[in-house]
Structure formats: structure tokens, C-alpha cells
Amino acid sequence: MERPKKIKNNIRFSIESDSCSETSETQKNQDENNSCTNNNNTNNINSNENDCNKITFEKLFESIPQTTLEKIKDSKVKYAFITKGTIHSTSKQHKFKQPVSLEFAIHFLADSNVKDSTLVFINDNSLIFSNGCYDELDIFDESD
């Protein structure tokens, strides 16, 4: 004998029988086991992403093209603008007490685990990093 169908909001669904409760318990146990496995996989993925996304001095410095590096190697940095990084460093302007070398400023960015940032030199040129890599060198032109 077929069980009657109920209609709710023009959607038909069947009324579950008592035998479904056993299936529901079995399904609940499987879901719990899967969620534990998924949590472990998620933790492993997050751990791997953290390792891959870790910003290092080498990654930042080596992403700068050699021709650009030649132009700015002796320039001193006066500001570091952080637009994306760890929660405590997001949207932060850091003014160095005295202008610092490019290497020192890049170490500062790496230590802050900064993804998007701009280093401003004393001549107002800007070295821009996006997603932990060199993006562009913006040359300040007074005629603009």
C-alpha cells in the first residue's frame, strides 16, 4: 500500500516510515565519520596553505626584476604602507624613524607577513607588492 503524499508549497514529498530511523542513525554515524575525516583534511590543507602563503624576505626580494632592482638598490625607504596582511597589520602605515635600506624594509614586510604593500622611498617613488610578489615600480613625476 502506497503512503499518501503531502503537498507543501507546491512541493511533493513522501512521509518517512519508521524504518527510515535506522537508516537515519546509520547515515548520522557515517556523516560523523566523514566530518572527522573532512576536518583532518581541512586542517592539513590549511596547514599547507599557511606554509605556501608564508611571506619570506627571499620571496619578496627575488620577485623584484633585476632591472628594477638596479634602479632602486641605493634608495632609502621612508614609509611602508600595508594594505593586506595579518589582522593586526592590515591597513597600517609604518613610518621608519630614519630612512632605511631596501633590504631592511623588505625584512620588515616579511616579518609582518604582508601580502599587499607599498614601500615609499625618500624621492617619493613607490615599490608595490601584490599577493606577496613584486607588482610595479611607480616613479614619482613632479609634472603630474
Backbone as a printed PyTorch tensor [residue, N CA C, xyz], in Angstrom:
tensor([[[  0.8450,  -1.1710,   0.0000],
         [  0.0000,   0.0000,   0.0000],
         [  0.8920,   1.2360,   0.0000]],

        [[  0.6240,   2.1230,  -0.8930],
         [  1.4400,   3.3300,  -1.0380],
         [  0.9870,   4.3720,  -0.0340]],

        [[  1.9660,   5.0050,   0.5650],
         [  1.6720,   6.0380,   1.5500],
         [  1.2500,   7.3000,   0.8280]],

        [[  0.3980,   8.0580,   1.4480],
         [ -0.0540,   9.2980,   0.8010],
         [  1.0710,  10.3310,   0.7450]],

        [[  1.0170,  11.1690,  -0.2450],
         [  1.9850,  12.2510,  -0.4160],
         [  1.3790,  13.5270,   0.1430]],

        [[  2.2270,  14.3110,   0.7650],
         [  1.7690,  15.6060,   1.2620],
         [  2.3000,  16.6720,   0.3320]],

        [[  1.5640,  17.7270,   0.1900],
         [  1.9990,  18.8450,  -0.6370],
         [  2.1640,  20.0540,   0.2600]],

        [[  3.3420,  20.6330,   0.1900],
         [  3.6140,  21.8270,   0.9780],
         [  4.2950,  22.8160,   0.0470]],

        [[  3.7270,  23.9760,  -0.1090],
         [  4.2670,  24.9960,  -1.0070],
         [  4.4880,  24.4470,  -2.4150]],

        [[  3.5460,  23.6490,  -2.8790],
         [  3.5890,  23.0650,  -4.2220],
         [  4.7710,  22.1250,  -4.4380]],

        [[  5.3860,  21.6410,  -3.3790],
         [  6.4750,  20.6720,  -3.4920],
         [  5.9970,  19.3830,  -2.8500]],

        [[  6.1100,  18.2820,  -3.5870],
         [  5.6580,  16.9920,  -3.0570],
         [  6.7980,  16.3020,  -2.3330]],

        [[  6.4870,  15.7060,  -1.2170],
         [  7.4650,  14.8840,  -0.5230],
         [  6.7360,  13.7480,   0.1630]],

        [[  7.4380,  12.6260,   0.3790],
         [  6.7900,  11.4810,   0.9940],
         [  6.9650,  11.5110,   2.4970]],

        [[  6.0420,  10.9000,   3.1490],
         [  6.1250,  10.7660,   4.5950],
         [  7.0550,   9.5910,   4.8690]],

        [[  8.0490,   9.7980,   5.7270],
         [  9.0200,   8.7440,   6.0060],
         [  8.4180,   7.7040,   6.9300]],

        [[  8.8110,   6.4640,   6.7230],
         [  8.3290,   5.3900,   7.5880],
         [  9.2610,   5.2420,   8.7840]],

        [[  8.8740,   4.3910,   9.7330],
         [  9.6910,   4.1610,  10.9170],
         [ 11.0170,   3.4960,  10.5720]],

        [[ 11.0360,   2.7060,   9.5050],
         [ 12.2670,   2.0100,   9.1380],
         [ 13.3600,   2.9880,   8.7150]],

        [[ 12.9880,   4.1810,   8.3900],
         [ 13.9760,   5.1880,   7.9940],
         [ 14.8060,   5.6490,   9.1750]],

        [[ 14.2870,   5.5060,  10.3730],
         [ 15.0460,   5.9630,  11.5300],
         [ 16.3390,   5.1710,  11.6770]],

        [[ 16.2980,   3.8610,  11.3420],
         [ 17.5270,   3.0800,  11.3770],
         [ 18.5120,   3.6220,  10.3510]],

        [[ 18.0010,   3.8790,   9.1800],
         [ 18.8500,   4.4280,   8.1280],
         [ 19.3800,   5.7880,   8.5480]],

        [[ 18.5350,   6.5630,   9.2130],
         [ 18.9680,   7.8800,   9.6590],
         [ 20.1020,   7.7640,  10.6620]],

        [[ 20.0120,   6.8060,  11.5900],
         [ 21.0840,   6.6060,  12.5630],
         [ 22.3710,   6.1910,  11.8590]],

        [[ 22.2300,   5.2560,  10.9180],
         [ 23.4020,   4.8120,  10.1640],
         [ 23.9980,   5.9790,   9.3980]],

        [[ 23.1320,   6.7400,   8.7670],
         [ 23.5930,   7.8970,   7.9960],
         [ 24.2560,   8.9200,   8.9160]],

        [[ 23.6790,   9.1120,  10.1050],
         [ 24.2480,  10.0650,  11.0620],
         [ 25.6600,   9.6380,  11.4570]],

        [[ 25.8610,   8.3280,  11.7110],
         [ 27.1920,   7.8170,  12.0610],
         [ 28.1770,   8.0170,  10.9150]],

        [[ 27.7230,   7.7430,   9.6920],
         [ 28.5960,   7.9420,   8.5300],
         [ 28.9580,   9.4100,   8.3780]],

        [[ 27.9770,  10.2790,   8.5860],
         [ 28.2310,  11.7160,   8.4790],
         [ 29.2520,  12.1650,   9.5160]],

        [[ 29.1260,  11.6330,  10.7510],
         [ 30.0880,  11.9920,  11.7940],
         [ 31.4920,  11.5360,  11.4180]],

        [[ 31.5960,  10.2990,  10.9050],
         [ 32.9060,   9.7920,  10.4870],
         [ 33.4760,  10.6290,   9.3500]],

        [[ 32.6240,  10.9740,   8.3920],
         [ 33.0820,  11.7970,   7.2690],
         [ 33.5010,  13.1820,   7.7310]],

        [[ 32.7620,  13.7390,   8.6960],
         [ 33.1140,  15.0840,   9.1490],
         [ 34.4600,  15.0810,   9.8550]],

        [[ 34.7700,  13.9970,  10.5860],
         [ 36.0900,  13.9110,  11.2230],
         [ 37.1740,  13.8400,  10.1680]],

        [[ 36.9530,  13.0280,   9.1570],
         [ 37.9240,  12.9190,   8.0690],
         [ 38.0610,  14.2500,   7.3580]],

        [[ 36.9350,  14.8980,   7.0970],
         [ 36.9770,  16.1930,   6.4140],
         [ 37.6960,  17.2340,   7.2540]],

        [[ 37.4710,  17.2170,   8.5730],
         [ 38.1600,  18.1750,   9.4390],
         [ 39.6600,  17.9570,   9.3920]],

        [[ 40.0830,  16.6820,   9.4090],
         [ 41.5180,  16.3970,   9.3150],
         [ 42.0730,  16.8740,   7.9910]],

        [[ 41.3290,  16.6140,   6.9020],
         [ 41.7790,  17.0730,   5.5860],
         [ 41.8310,  18.5880,   5.5340]],

        [[ 40.8250,  19.2380,   6.1140],
         [ 40.7950,  20.6970,   6.1250],
         [ 41.9770,  21.2440,   6.9020]],

        [[ 42.2770,  20.6260,   8.0560],
         [ 43.4260,  21.0740,   8.8410],
         [ 44.7170,  20.9140,   8.0610]],

        [[ 44.8590,  19.7780,   7.3470],
         [ 46.0580,  19.5680,   6.5380],
         [ 46.1500,  20.5900,   5.4220]],

        [[ 45.0260,  20.8660,   4.7740],
         [ 45.0140,  21.8490,   3.6890],
         [ 45.3670,  23.2210,   4.2280]],

        [[ 44.7560,  23.6180,   5.3580],
         [ 45.0590,  24.9250,   5.9400],
         [ 46.5250,  25.0270,   6.3240]],

        [[ 47.0690,  23.9500,   6.8680],
         [ 48.4800,  23.9490,   7.2410],
         [ 49.3540,  24.1220,   6.0070]],

        [[ 49.0140,  23.4070,   4.9310],
         [ 49.7800,  23.5310,   3.6910],
         [ 49.6440,  24.9210,   3.1030]],

        [[ 48.4270,  25.4840,   3.1470],
         [ 48.2270,  26.8340,   2.6190],
         [ 49.0340,  27.8400,   3.4160]],

        [[ 49.0810,  27.6790,   4.7450],
         [ 49.8640,  28.5940,   5.5700],
         [ 51.3310,  28.5270,   5.1980]],

        [[ 51.8380,  27.3120,   4.9430],
         [ 53.2370,  27.1710,   4.5520],
         [ 53.4790,  27.8030,   3.1940]],

        [[ 52.5620,  27.5690,   2.2490],
         [ 52.7230,  28.1060,   0.8970],
         [ 52.5520,  29.6210,   0.8750]],

        [[ 51.6520,  30.1260,   1.6990],
         [ 51.3610,  31.5530,   1.6960],
         [ 52.2750,  32.3460,   2.6120]],

        [[ 53.1820,  31.6970,   3.2800],
         [ 54.1060,  32.3890,   4.1790],
         [ 54.9770,  33.3310,   3.3600]],

        [[ 54.9660,  34.5870,   3.7350],
         [ 55.7550,  35.6000,   3.0440],
         [ 57.1580,  35.5920,   3.6390]],

        [[ 58.1580,  35.4880,   2.7790],
         [ 59.5450,  35.4860,   3.2390],
         [ 60.3070,  36.6130,   2.5520]],

        [[ 61.4140,  36.9880,   3.1600],
         [ 62.2830,  38.0020,   2.5640],
         [ 62.7130,  37.5590,   1.1690]],

        [[ 63.1180,  36.2980,   1.0440],
         [ 63.6010,  35.7860,  -0.2380],
         [ 62.5250,  35.8780,  -1.3120]],

        [[ 61.2950,  35.4870,  -0.9620],
         [ 60.2000,  35.5200,  -1.9330],
         [ 59.9490,  36.9550,  -2.4080]],

        [[ 59.8950,  37.8880,  -1.4780],
         [ 59.6620,  39.2870,  -1.8410],
         [ 60.8250,  39.8470,  -2.6550]],

        [[ 62.0400,  39.6530,  -2.1720],
         [ 63.2170,  40.2440,  -2.8100],
         [ 63.4530,  39.6520,  -4.1960]],

        [[ 63.3300,  38.3280,  -4.3210],
         [ 63.5740,  37.6720,  -5.6060],
         [ 62.4870,  37.9510,  -6.6300]],

        [[ 61.3310,  38.4290,  -6.1950],
         [ 60.2620,  38.7410,  -7.1510],
         [ 60.5070,  40.0730,  -7.8690]],

        [[ 61.4290,  40.8730,  -7.3630],
         [ 61.7420,  42.1690,  -7.9880],
         [ 62.6570,  41.9200,  -9.1880]],

        [[ 62.2600,  42.3750, -10.3860],
         [ 63.1110,  42.1900, -11.5670],
         [ 64.4670,  42.8760, -11.3840]],

        [[ 65.4940,  42.2950, -11.9840],
         [ 66.8560,  42.8030, -11.8350],
         [ 66.9660,  44.2530, -12.3120]],

        [[ 66.2910,  44.6020, -13.4160],
         [ 66.3660,  45.9810, -13.9300],
         [ 65.7710,  46.9700, -12.9370]],

        [[ 64.6870,  46.5880, -12.2950],
         [ 64.0610,  47.4450, -11.2780],
         [ 64.9670,  47.5490, -10.0620]],

        [[ 65.5400,  46.4390,  -9.6660],
         [ 66.4340,  46.4150,  -8.5100],
         [ 67.6350,  47.3380,  -8.7170]],

        [[ 68.1520,  47.3830,  -9.9370],
         [ 69.2820,  48.2660, -10.2460],
         [ 68.8980,  49.7380, -10.0530]],

        [[ 67.6460,  50.0850, -10.3890],
         [ 67.1810,  51.4730, -10.2640],
         [ 67.0380,  51.9090,  -8.8050]],

        [[ 66.6930,  50.9770,  -7.9280],
         [ 66.3250,  51.3540,  -6.5540],
         [ 67.2810,  50.8390,  -5.4860]],

        [[ 68.3490,  50.1550,  -5.8720],
         [ 69.2050,  49.4740,  -4.8860],
         [ 69.8010,  50.4080,  -3.8370]],

        [[ 70.0660,  51.6650,  -4.1960],
         [ 70.6650,  52.5940,  -3.2340],
         [ 69.6440,  53.5350,  -2.5960]],

        [[ 68.3860,  53.3960,  -2.9680],
         [ 67.3440,  54.2760,  -2.4280],
         [ 67.0080,  53.8880,  -0.9950]],

        [[ 66.6190,  54.8810,  -0.2240],
         [ 66.2190,  54.6620,   1.1700],
         [ 64.6950,  54.7200,   1.2640]],

        [[ 64.1400,  53.8570,   2.1000],
         [ 62.6890,  53.7540,   2.2810],
         [ 62.2830,  54.5590,   3.5050]],

        [[ 61.2280,  55.3900,   3.3320],
         [ 60.7460,  56.1660,   4.4810],
         [ 59.4080,  55.6590,   5.0280]],

        [[ 58.5770,  55.0330,   4.1900],
         [ 57.2700,  54.5300,   4.6310],
         [ 57.0440,  53.1120,   4.1250]],

        [[ 56.2650,  52.3660,   4.8820],
         [ 55.7320,  51.0790,   4.4340],
         [ 54.2240,  51.1380,   4.6510]],

        [[ 53.4840,  51.1170,   3.5600],
         [ 52.0230,  51.1000,   3.6440],
         [ 51.5700,  49.6540,   3.4860]],

        [[ 50.8750,  49.1540,   4.4740],
         [ 50.4030,  47.7720,   4.4650],
         [ 48.9040,  47.7960,   4.2190]],

        [[ 48.4790,  47.1920,   3.1110],
         [ 47.0520,  47.1850,   2.8000],
         [ 46.4130,  45.8240,   2.9970]],

        [[ 47.2340,  44.7610,   3.0340],
         [ 46.6730,  43.4350,   3.2740],
         [ 47.7380,  42.5690,   3.9190]],

        [[ 47.3980,  42.0440,   5.0660],
         [ 48.3390,  41.1860,   5.7780],
         [ 47.6350,  40.4910,   6.9110]],

        [[ 48.3430,  40.2320,   7.9850],
         [ 47.7130,  39.6290,   9.1540],
         [ 46.7330,  40.6400,   9.7500]],

        [[ 45.8220,  40.1770,  10.5430],
         [ 44.7610,  41.0440,  11.0760],
         [ 45.3270,  42.2690,  11.7800]],

        [[ 46.3650,  42.0820,  12.5890],
         [ 46.8990,  43.2150,  13.3530],
         [ 47.6720,  44.2010,  12.4790]],

        [[ 48.0200,  43.8110,  11.2490],
         [ 48.8120,  44.7210,  10.4190],
         [ 48.0460,  45.2750,   9.2230]],

        [[ 46.8000,  44.8740,   9.0390],
         [ 46.0550,  45.3170,   7.8720],
         [ 45.7450,  46.8060,   7.9530]],

        [[ 45.8900,  47.4810,   6.8230],
         [ 45.6340,  48.9220,   6.7000],
         [ 46.4580,  49.7230,   7.7080]],

        [[ 47.7350,  49.6000,   7.5870],
         [ 48.6390,  50.2510,   8.5230],
         [ 49.6770,  51.0520,   7.7410]],

        [[ 50.0320,  52.1890,   8.2740],
         [ 51.1140,  52.9940,   7.7070],
         [ 52.2520,  52.9750,   8.7100]],

        [[ 53.4100,  52.5210,   8.2560],
         [ 54.5700,  52.4910,   9.1420],
         [ 55.5940,  53.4970,   8.6390]],

        [[ 55.9460,  54.4440,   9.4830],
         [ 56.9800,  55.4210,   9.1350],
         [ 58.2440,  55.0250,   9.8850]],

        [[ 59.3030,  54.7710,   9.1320],
         [ 60.5740,  54.4480,   9.7660],
         [ 61.1340,  55.7190,  10.3980]],

        [[ 61.7090,  55.6160,  11.5870],
         [ 62.2430,  56.7990,  12.2840],
         [ 63.2930,  57.4980,  11.4410]],

        [[ 64.1410,  56.7090,  10.8190],
         [ 65.1070,  57.2310,   9.8550],
         [ 64.9500,  56.3850,   8.6030]],

        [[ 65.1560,  56.9640,   7.4210],
         [ 65.0510,  56.1520,   6.2010],
         [ 65.9630,  54.9250,   6.2860]],

        [[ 65.4540,  53.8000,   5.7860],
         [ 66.1580,  52.5190,   5.8940],
         [ 66.4700,  51.9640,   4.5080]],

        [[ 67.3400,  50.9760,   4.4790],
         [ 67.6930,  50.3340,   3.2110],
         [ 66.5120,  49.5120,   2.6910]],

        [[ 66.5610,  49.2100,   1.4140],
         [ 65.5210,  48.3890,   0.7970],
         [ 65.4520,  47.0160,   1.4760]],

        [[ 66.5930,  46.4200,   1.7470],
         [ 66.6270,  45.1040,   2.3890],
         [ 65.9640,  45.1370,   3.7670]],

        [[ 66.2520,  46.1710,   4.5490],
         [ 65.6550,  46.2970,   5.8750],
         [ 64.1310,  46.4120,   5.7580]],

        [[ 63.6590,  47.2260,   4.8090],
         [ 62.2170,  47.4240,   4.6330],
         [ 61.5360,  46.1280,   4.1920]],

        [[ 62.1890,  45.3700,   3.3170],
         [ 61.6030,  44.1030,   2.8710],
         [ 61.5860,  43.0970,   4.0220]],

        [[ 62.6050,  43.0910,   4.8560],
         [ 62.5810,  42.2390,   6.0600],
         [ 61.4050,  42.6260,   6.9550]],

        [[ 61.1450,  43.9130,   7.0940],
         [ 60.0060,  44.3870,   7.8860],
         [ 58.7000,  43.8230,   7.3170]],

        [[ 58.5440,  43.8750,   5.9830],
         [ 57.3320,  43.3440,   5.3520],
         [ 57.2130,  41.8400,   5.5850]],

        [[ 58.3110,  41.1270,   5.4210],
         [ 58.2890,  39.6710,   5.6110],
         [ 57.9590,  39.3150,   7.0590]],

        [[ 58.5420,  40.0270,   8.0040],
         [ 58.2660,  39.7660,   9.4220],
         [ 56.8080,  40.0430,   9.7710]],

        [[ 56.1930,  40.9760,   9.0530],
         [ 54.7840,  41.3150,   9.2800],
         [ 53.8530,  40.4230,   8.4680]],

        [[ 54.4160,  39.4970,   7.6750],
         [ 53.6520,  38.5960,   6.8030],
         [ 52.6720,  39.3730,   5.9250]],

        [[ 53.1980,  40.3870,   5.2640],
         [ 52.3860,  41.2930,   4.4570],
         [ 52.1760,  40.7180,   3.0640]],

        [[ 50.9360,  40.7480,   2.5830],
         [ 50.6400,  40.2840,   1.2320],
         [ 50.6290,  41.4460,   0.2420]],

        [[ 49.9170,  42.5070,   0.5550],
         [ 49.8460,  43.6830,  -0.3200],
         [ 50.4210,  44.8760,   0.4230]],

        [[ 51.3840,  45.5420,  -0.2050],
         [ 52.0230,  46.6750,   0.4650],
         [ 52.7140,  47.5710,  -0.5470]],

        [[ 53.0960,  48.7390,  -0.0710],
         [ 53.8430,  49.7060,  -0.8710],
         [ 54.9660,  50.2670,  -0.0170]],

        [[ 56.1580,  50.2580,  -0.5790],
         [ 57.2970,  50.9110,   0.0670],
         [ 57.5080,  52.2390,  -0.6320]],

        [[ 57.5730,  53.3120,   0.1420],
         [ 57.7650,  54.6510,  -0.4240],
         [ 59.1750,  55.1140,  -0.0820]],

        [[ 59.9090,  55.4920,  -1.1260],
         [ 61.2900,  55.9360,  -0.9610],
         [ 61.3280,  57.4280,  -0.6440]],

        [[ 62.4960,  57.9350,  -0.2400],
         [ 62.6140,  59.3530,   0.1180],
         [ 62.3930,  60.2650,  -1.0900]],

        [[ 62.5540,  59.7450,  -2.3100],
         [ 62.2770,  60.5420,  -3.5110],
         [ 60.8210,  60.3770,  -3.9690]],

        [[ 59.9910,  59.7530,  -3.1410],
         [ 58.5640,  59.5110,  -3.3570],
         [ 58.2430,  58.4850,  -4.4430]],

        [[ 59.2330,  57.7780,  -4.9640],
         [ 58.9530,  56.6250,  -5.8140],
         [ 58.3790,  55.5210,  -4.9330]],

        [[ 57.5900,  54.6320,  -5.5270],
         [ 56.9320,  53.5830,  -4.7480],
         [ 57.1850,  52.2110,  -5.3560]],

        [[ 57.4990,  51.2700,  -4.5040],
         [ 57.6620,  49.8750,  -4.8960],
         [ 56.4430,  49.1310,  -4.3700]],

        [[ 55.6710,  48.5510,  -5.2810],
         [ 54.3800,  47.9660,  -4.9160],
         [ 54.4510,  46.4400,  -4.9800]],

        [[ 53.9580,  45.7990,  -3.9200],
         [ 53.8690,  44.3420,  -3.8570],
         [ 52.3990,  43.9500,  -3.7810]],

        [[ 52.0090,  42.9400,  -4.5650],
         [ 50.6530,  42.3910,  -4.5120],
         [ 50.7410,  40.8900,  -4.3310]],

        [[ 49.9670,  40.3870,  -3.4070],
         [ 49.9200,  38.9570,  -3.1150],
         [ 51.3070,  38.3760,  -2.8380]],

        [[ 52.1210,  39.1420,  -2.1470],
         [ 53.4350,  38.6700,  -1.7390],
         [ 54.5050,  38.6920,  -2.8110]],

        [[ 54.2340,  39.3580,  -3.9420],
         [ 55.2110,  39.4390,  -5.0330],
         [ 55.2580,  40.8560,  -5.5890]],

        [[ 56.3830,  41.1840,  -6.2180],
         [ 56.5520,  42.4810,  -6.8570],
         [ 55.4250,  42.7070,  -7.8640]],

        [[ 54.8870,  43.9280,  -7.8720],
         [ 53.8510,  44.2870,  -8.8390],
         [ 54.3630,  45.3610,  -9.7890]],

        [[ 54.8350,  46.4850,  -9.2270],
         [ 55.3550,  47.5450, -10.0950],
         [ 56.1790,  48.5510,  -9.3050]],

        [[ 56.9510,  49.3270, -10.0690],
         [ 57.6820,  50.4580,  -9.5120],
         [ 57.0150,  51.7020, -10.0620]],

        [[ 56.4780,  52.5060,  -9.1690],
         [ 55.7990,  53.7390,  -9.5630],
         [ 56.7820,  54.8900,  -9.3800]],

        [[ 57.1860,  55.4810, -10.4960],
         [ 58.1410,  56.5890, -10.4710],
         [ 57.3640,  57.8890, -10.2910]],

        [[ 57.7120,  58.6320,  -9.2500],
         [ 57.0470,  59.9090,  -8.9760],
         [ 57.5180,  60.9460,  -9.9830]],

        [[ 56.5510,  61.5840, -10.6300],
         [ 56.8570,  62.6120, -11.6190],
         [ 56.2140,  63.9100, -11.1490]],

        [[ 57.0310,  64.9110, -10.8600],
         [ 56.5200,  66.1780, -10.3260],
         [ 55.6300,  66.9160, -11.3140]],

        [[ 55.7450,  66.6260, -12.5940],
         [ 54.9410,  67.3420, -13.5850],
         [ 53.4930,  66.8650, -13.6060]],

        [[ 53.1980,  65.7350, -12.9590],
         [ 51.8090,  65.2230, -12.9490],
         [ 50.9220,  66.0180, -12.0580]]])
